[in-house]
Structure formats: C-alpha cells, structure tokens
XYZ file of C-alpha atoms in Angstrom:
271
model
C 114.569 10.465 -64.402
C 115.269 7.554 -66.781
C 117.896 4.869 -66.242
C 120.086 6.290 -69.026
C 119.970 9.749 -67.429
C 120.716 8.242 -64.060
C 123.775 6.344 -65.240
C 125.012 9.388 -67.132
C 124.534 11.716 -64.159
C 126.005 9.239 -61.684
C 129.345 9.322 -63.501
C 129.465 13.113 -63.333
C 130.939 15.297 -60.640
C 128.889 15.336 -57.454
C 127.116 18.459 -56.271
C 128.625 20.902 -53.802
C 126.633 21.096 -50.550
C 126.218 24.604 -49.130
C 124.637 24.984 -45.680
C 123.125 28.348 -44.781
C 122.973 28.781 -41.018
C 122.834 31.297 -38.180
C 123.166 31.274 -34.447
C 120.056 33.390 -33.956
C 116.673 33.198 -35.628
C 115.175 36.153 -37.467
C 118.341 37.288 -39.219
C 117.106 36.534 -42.749
C 118.710 33.114 -43.178
C 115.786 31.507 -45.017
C 115.281 34.478 -47.335
C 118.963 34.285 -48.256
C 118.758 30.499 -48.778
C 115.802 30.759 -51.152
C 117.142 33.704 -53.140
C 120.638 32.222 -53.260
C 119.225 29.017 -54.737
C 117.173 31.022 -57.251
C 120.179 33.047 -58.393
C 122.352 29.937 -58.742
C 119.638 28.304 -60.832
C 119.272 31.385 -63.039
C 122.990 31.151 -63.742
C 122.626 27.624 -65.046
C 123.536 25.620 -61.953
C 121.237 22.674 -61.345
C 120.203 23.596 -57.818
C 118.261 21.782 -55.114
C 117.100 23.634 -51.999
C 116.424 21.434 -48.971
C 114.680 22.965 -45.959
C 116.292 21.238 -42.984
C 114.844 23.581 -40.362
C 113.057 20.604 -38.865
C 109.615 21.301 -37.447
C 109.800 25.020 -38.242
C 110.346 24.815 -41.982
C 109.183 27.946 -43.797
C 111.314 28.155 -46.957
C 108.242 27.101 -48.940
C 106.471 30.270 -47.773
C 109.327 32.507 -48.926
C 109.403 30.582 -52.204
C 105.638 30.911 -52.652
C 105.029 27.158 -52.775
C 102.500 24.735 -51.325
C 104.359 21.422 -51.257
C 102.216 18.325 -51.547
C 104.745 16.154 -49.720
C 107.650 16.977 -47.422
C 110.612 15.471 -45.593
C 108.127 14.507 -42.907
C 106.360 12.202 -45.388
C 109.716 10.750 -46.434
C 110.774 10.041 -42.849
C 107.376 8.491 -42.087
C 107.694 6.209 -45.108
C 104.699 7.801 -46.841
C 106.727 9.070 -49.807
C 109.838 8.189 -51.772
C 112.617 10.750 -52.150
C 111.657 11.521 -55.759
C 108.067 12.229 -54.677
C 109.000 15.079 -52.331
C 111.053 17.006 -54.896
C 109.088 19.859 -56.470
C 110.008 22.616 -58.900
C 110.023 26.112 -57.441
C 110.788 29.627 -58.700
C 113.640 29.980 -61.192
C 113.414 26.209 -61.791
C 114.964 25.445 -58.411
C 114.247 21.913 -57.227
C 112.771 22.147 -53.755
C 112.302 19.825 -50.786
C 110.192 21.162 -47.907
C 110.928 20.186 -44.323
C 107.350 20.093 -43.062
C 106.207 22.952 -40.825
C 104.595 22.554 -37.428
C 105.381 18.844 -37.286
C 106.283 17.919 -33.710
C 107.881 14.637 -34.730
C 110.261 16.452 -37.085
C 111.217 19.002 -34.428
C 112.130 16.117 -32.119
C 113.748 13.940 -34.775
C 116.316 11.524 -33.348
C 119.819 10.747 -34.575
C 118.577 8.015 -36.916
C 115.999 10.329 -38.474
C 118.560 13.067 -39.105
C 120.973 10.483 -40.510
C 118.284 9.383 -42.986
C 117.928 12.969 -44.193
C 121.704 13.278 -44.561
C 121.743 10.071 -46.621
C 118.920 11.418 -48.782
C 120.927 14.579 -49.450
C 123.921 12.436 -50.424
C 121.708 10.485 -52.827
C 120.852 13.729 -54.615
C 124.462 14.783 -55.181
C 125.088 13.025 -58.522
C 122.054 14.673 -60.121
C 122.683 18.385 -59.550
C 125.445 20.977 -59.221
C 124.628 22.653 -55.909
C 122.528 21.593 -52.921
C 121.555 24.436 -50.591
C 120.584 23.405 -47.055
C 118.491 25.947 -45.163
C 119.295 24.863 -41.607
C 117.609 25.859 -38.391
C 119.068 28.487 -36.076
C 121.013 27.658 -32.941
C 123.484 24.960 -31.941
C 121.314 21.855 -31.544
C 122.142 18.566 -33.268
C 119.251 19.340 -35.599
C 121.428 22.157 -36.944
C 125.000 20.962 -36.544
C 124.409 17.566 -38.181
C 123.539 19.313 -41.448
C 126.306 21.892 -41.212
C 128.810 19.101 -40.616
C 128.018 17.482 -43.977
C 128.410 20.716 -45.958
C 131.353 21.437 -48.238
C 130.821 25.144 -47.563
C 128.802 26.945 -44.894
C 127.333 30.434 -45.136
C 126.991 32.091 -41.726
C 124.321 34.794 -41.574
C 124.299 37.536 -38.956
C 123.019 41.056 -38.517
C 124.687 43.856 -36.543
C 122.542 42.975 -33.521
C 124.810 42.086 -30.591
C 122.912 38.891 -29.775
C 123.044 37.813 -33.424
C 126.823 38.316 -33.509
C 127.318 36.413 -30.254
C 125.132 33.549 -31.439
C 126.841 33.474 -34.831
C 130.157 32.981 -33.070
C 128.481 30.315 -30.944
C 127.513 28.140 -33.917
C 131.001 28.451 -35.414
C 132.520 27.466 -32.065
C 130.354 24.359 -31.773
C 130.931 23.030 -35.283
C 134.669 23.798 -35.265
C 135.112 22.095 -31.906
C 133.222 19.126 -33.385
C 135.855 18.930 -36.119
C 134.394 20.966 -38.992
C 137.243 22.239 -41.155
C 135.539 23.264 -44.377
C 135.189 26.942 -45.287
C 132.673 29.142 -43.461
C 131.686 32.340 -45.275
C 130.111 35.282 -43.470
C 127.175 37.302 -44.790
C 126.014 40.320 -42.792
C 122.382 41.085 -43.464
C 120.158 44.162 -43.077
C 122.954 46.684 -42.751
C 122.786 50.406 -43.470
C 126.339 50.685 -44.796
C 129.338 48.656 -45.891
C 131.210 49.954 -42.843
C 128.573 48.469 -40.523
C 128.931 45.085 -42.211
C 132.721 45.233 -42.077
C 132.648 45.952 -38.350
C 130.438 42.919 -37.697
C 132.698 40.686 -39.749
C 135.826 42.042 -38.050
C 134.408 41.132 -34.629
C 133.473 37.623 -35.717
C 136.732 36.995 -37.537
C 138.784 38.235 -34.582
C 136.997 35.884 -32.175
C 137.325 32.931 -34.540
C 141.031 33.600 -35.070
C 141.832 34.192 -31.417
C 139.765 31.554 -29.662
C 139.268 28.856 -32.286
C 142.245 29.194 -34.602
C 139.719 29.220 -37.440
C 139.864 31.527 -40.472
C 136.395 32.904 -41.200
C 135.867 34.066 -44.795
C 134.088 37.222 -45.932
C 131.388 36.662 -48.545
C 129.486 39.944 -48.497
C 126.497 41.905 -47.254
C 122.835 42.457 -47.939
C 121.586 45.972 -47.217
C 118.400 46.949 -45.458
C 115.849 47.038 -48.281
C 112.078 47.337 -48.047
C 111.651 45.154 -51.127
C 112.736 42.125 -49.093
C 109.820 42.497 -46.705
C 107.589 43.361 -49.637
C 108.503 40.068 -51.277
C 107.667 38.159 -48.089
C 104.203 39.696 -48.158
C 103.878 38.612 -51.781
C 105.145 35.134 -50.829
C 107.818 35.201 -53.482
C 111.629 35.528 -53.573
C 112.684 39.181 -53.639
C 115.056 38.496 -56.533
C 112.077 37.297 -58.585
C 109.511 40.015 -57.842
C 111.952 42.911 -57.412
C 114.758 42.111 -59.898
C 115.966 45.711 -59.961
C 116.157 46.153 -56.190
C 119.302 46.970 -54.258
C 118.990 43.665 -52.395
C 118.910 41.720 -55.664
C 122.020 43.494 -56.929
C 123.903 42.660 -53.745
C 122.630 39.081 -53.925
C 124.187 38.774 -57.375
C 127.516 39.934 -55.927
C 127.250 37.329 -53.163
C 126.625 34.558 -55.661
C 129.511 35.671 -57.859
C 131.747 35.506 -54.795
C 130.393 32.094 -53.857
C 130.986 30.767 -57.373
C 134.651 31.702 -57.045
C 134.919 29.698 -53.833
C 133.082 26.747 -55.367
C 134.964 26.872 -58.641
C 131.648 26.628 -60.477
C 131.364 29.946 -62.277
C 129.443 29.667 -65.539
C 128.846 32.210 -68.302
C 125.582 33.979 -67.505
C 122.857 33.906 -70.165
C 122.397 37.069 -72.198
C 120.234 39.530 -70.283
C 121.145 38.024 -66.909
C 121.390 40.413 -63.991
C 124.894 41.489 -63.064
C-alpha cells in the first residue's frame, strides 16, 4: 500500500482481533475460522485471517489456497510481512502458518512474540483480524488467545471436547484473560443439544472460575461442510444455500453485535 494510504489508515480505528480456539482438535475450529472470515469480508469488513496453528497449519487447505510464502518464511527472515499476505476467497486477506514445519511447531517465546507483533502491525489496515489458533493449552495457543479482544470457543457435544473446552478457558482465565469468550457448539443435531453443551460449560466457568461465558450460537451437522472440504473450498462459498451457511450468517450477525461493527449488507447478501 502507498504512503498516503498508510498514513490515512494508521489514523483510523484499529482492527478487532478475534481468536478462534478449542481445547480439542477435530471439532471444526479451522472450518469455522475460514468461513467466519469469508462472511465478515462479504459484509464489507476488511478481514485478515492468520493461521497461528503453528506447525500444523491447514487453514489454507480449507480456503483452497496454495500460499507461496508463510509465517515460517517471515520468522526465518526470508520474507517481509507484506510478502506473506495473500488474497483468498471472498477477498479475505490470508496469512498461512506453514504446515509440517518442525521449527514452527517448536517455536520459542521470542518467535511467538514476533508473530504477535506482526499481528499488531496489521491492525491499522483492516477491520477484523481472525486468528485460527491451535487446539489445546500450550503456550503456542494461549499466547495468541491472550492478545485477542474477543475469543470464540468451539466445542462439539463430545464429552472430551467439552472437558477440553473448559480446560482452555480455565488456563487463559487463570493467566489473567478478561475479554469476552463466546461459545459456538458445532456439529449438533438440534438446538437443544447445543444448549445443553453450553449450559455445562457456562456452569463450570461460573462456579469454578467466576467467569461469564457468552453464547454465540451453533452450527448443525451438515454434509455440505465435509463436501466443501473435499472440494478444498469454504462451505459458505460452494454451498451458499446450505443449512450450515445460514447458521454461519446468524453467528456473524451475533458477533457483529458484540464487536459493534455491524454494517449494512450489500443487496443480495445472504441473510
């Protein structure tokens, strides 16, 4: 971007950082991250998706992209920050984490701090930054959650997923995180199933942590999600009329209310 654009953008409001995380892998966190970023972008929010699942990054696969350079190149000094930003589906700006890179999986405190600083550098030039974190409670996850203005916690109704979801909340809250955490229950067969999962998590957070977990919404079990993975494309792009896409739109509307960033949708936008 030119110097005039840079100075103009730098005086504007900084982007909101939203971390998408889970205690357990395989709950659909990355699919939600990618489709969430796509829907925000379609609504006119300048959105950057950063895959911070270090060493196991796969958001580029869900997005159907083949990034030329990644965070790994940035950390190694082989690329500048601007060189690793690519344009993905729905005009989302995208930064890949680098998959199968041992050095990224074992990144030290200084390396993670450099990524956090890079994310901060991006804030004046967009509206929302979505961080697709890893699963679990390692520093490679909690460092990125800790810098978020809002965190989306993804779980399924699986008992282990619920227990691990509570585990990540416990760790970050005990580390001093006080920003809102919003729960999304994925792959459910009914609203009642999702509500039961949220009630369990909220009760534990209230009772043992004194922390008020927010409800954001649910994503139902939908074959189009897996179909989109096979097509290597976001489900909201290739199956715009699917049940999952409709529920995604509801999630984003709810998130916009929390962020205070709701914008009029373009004519013909999905509701």
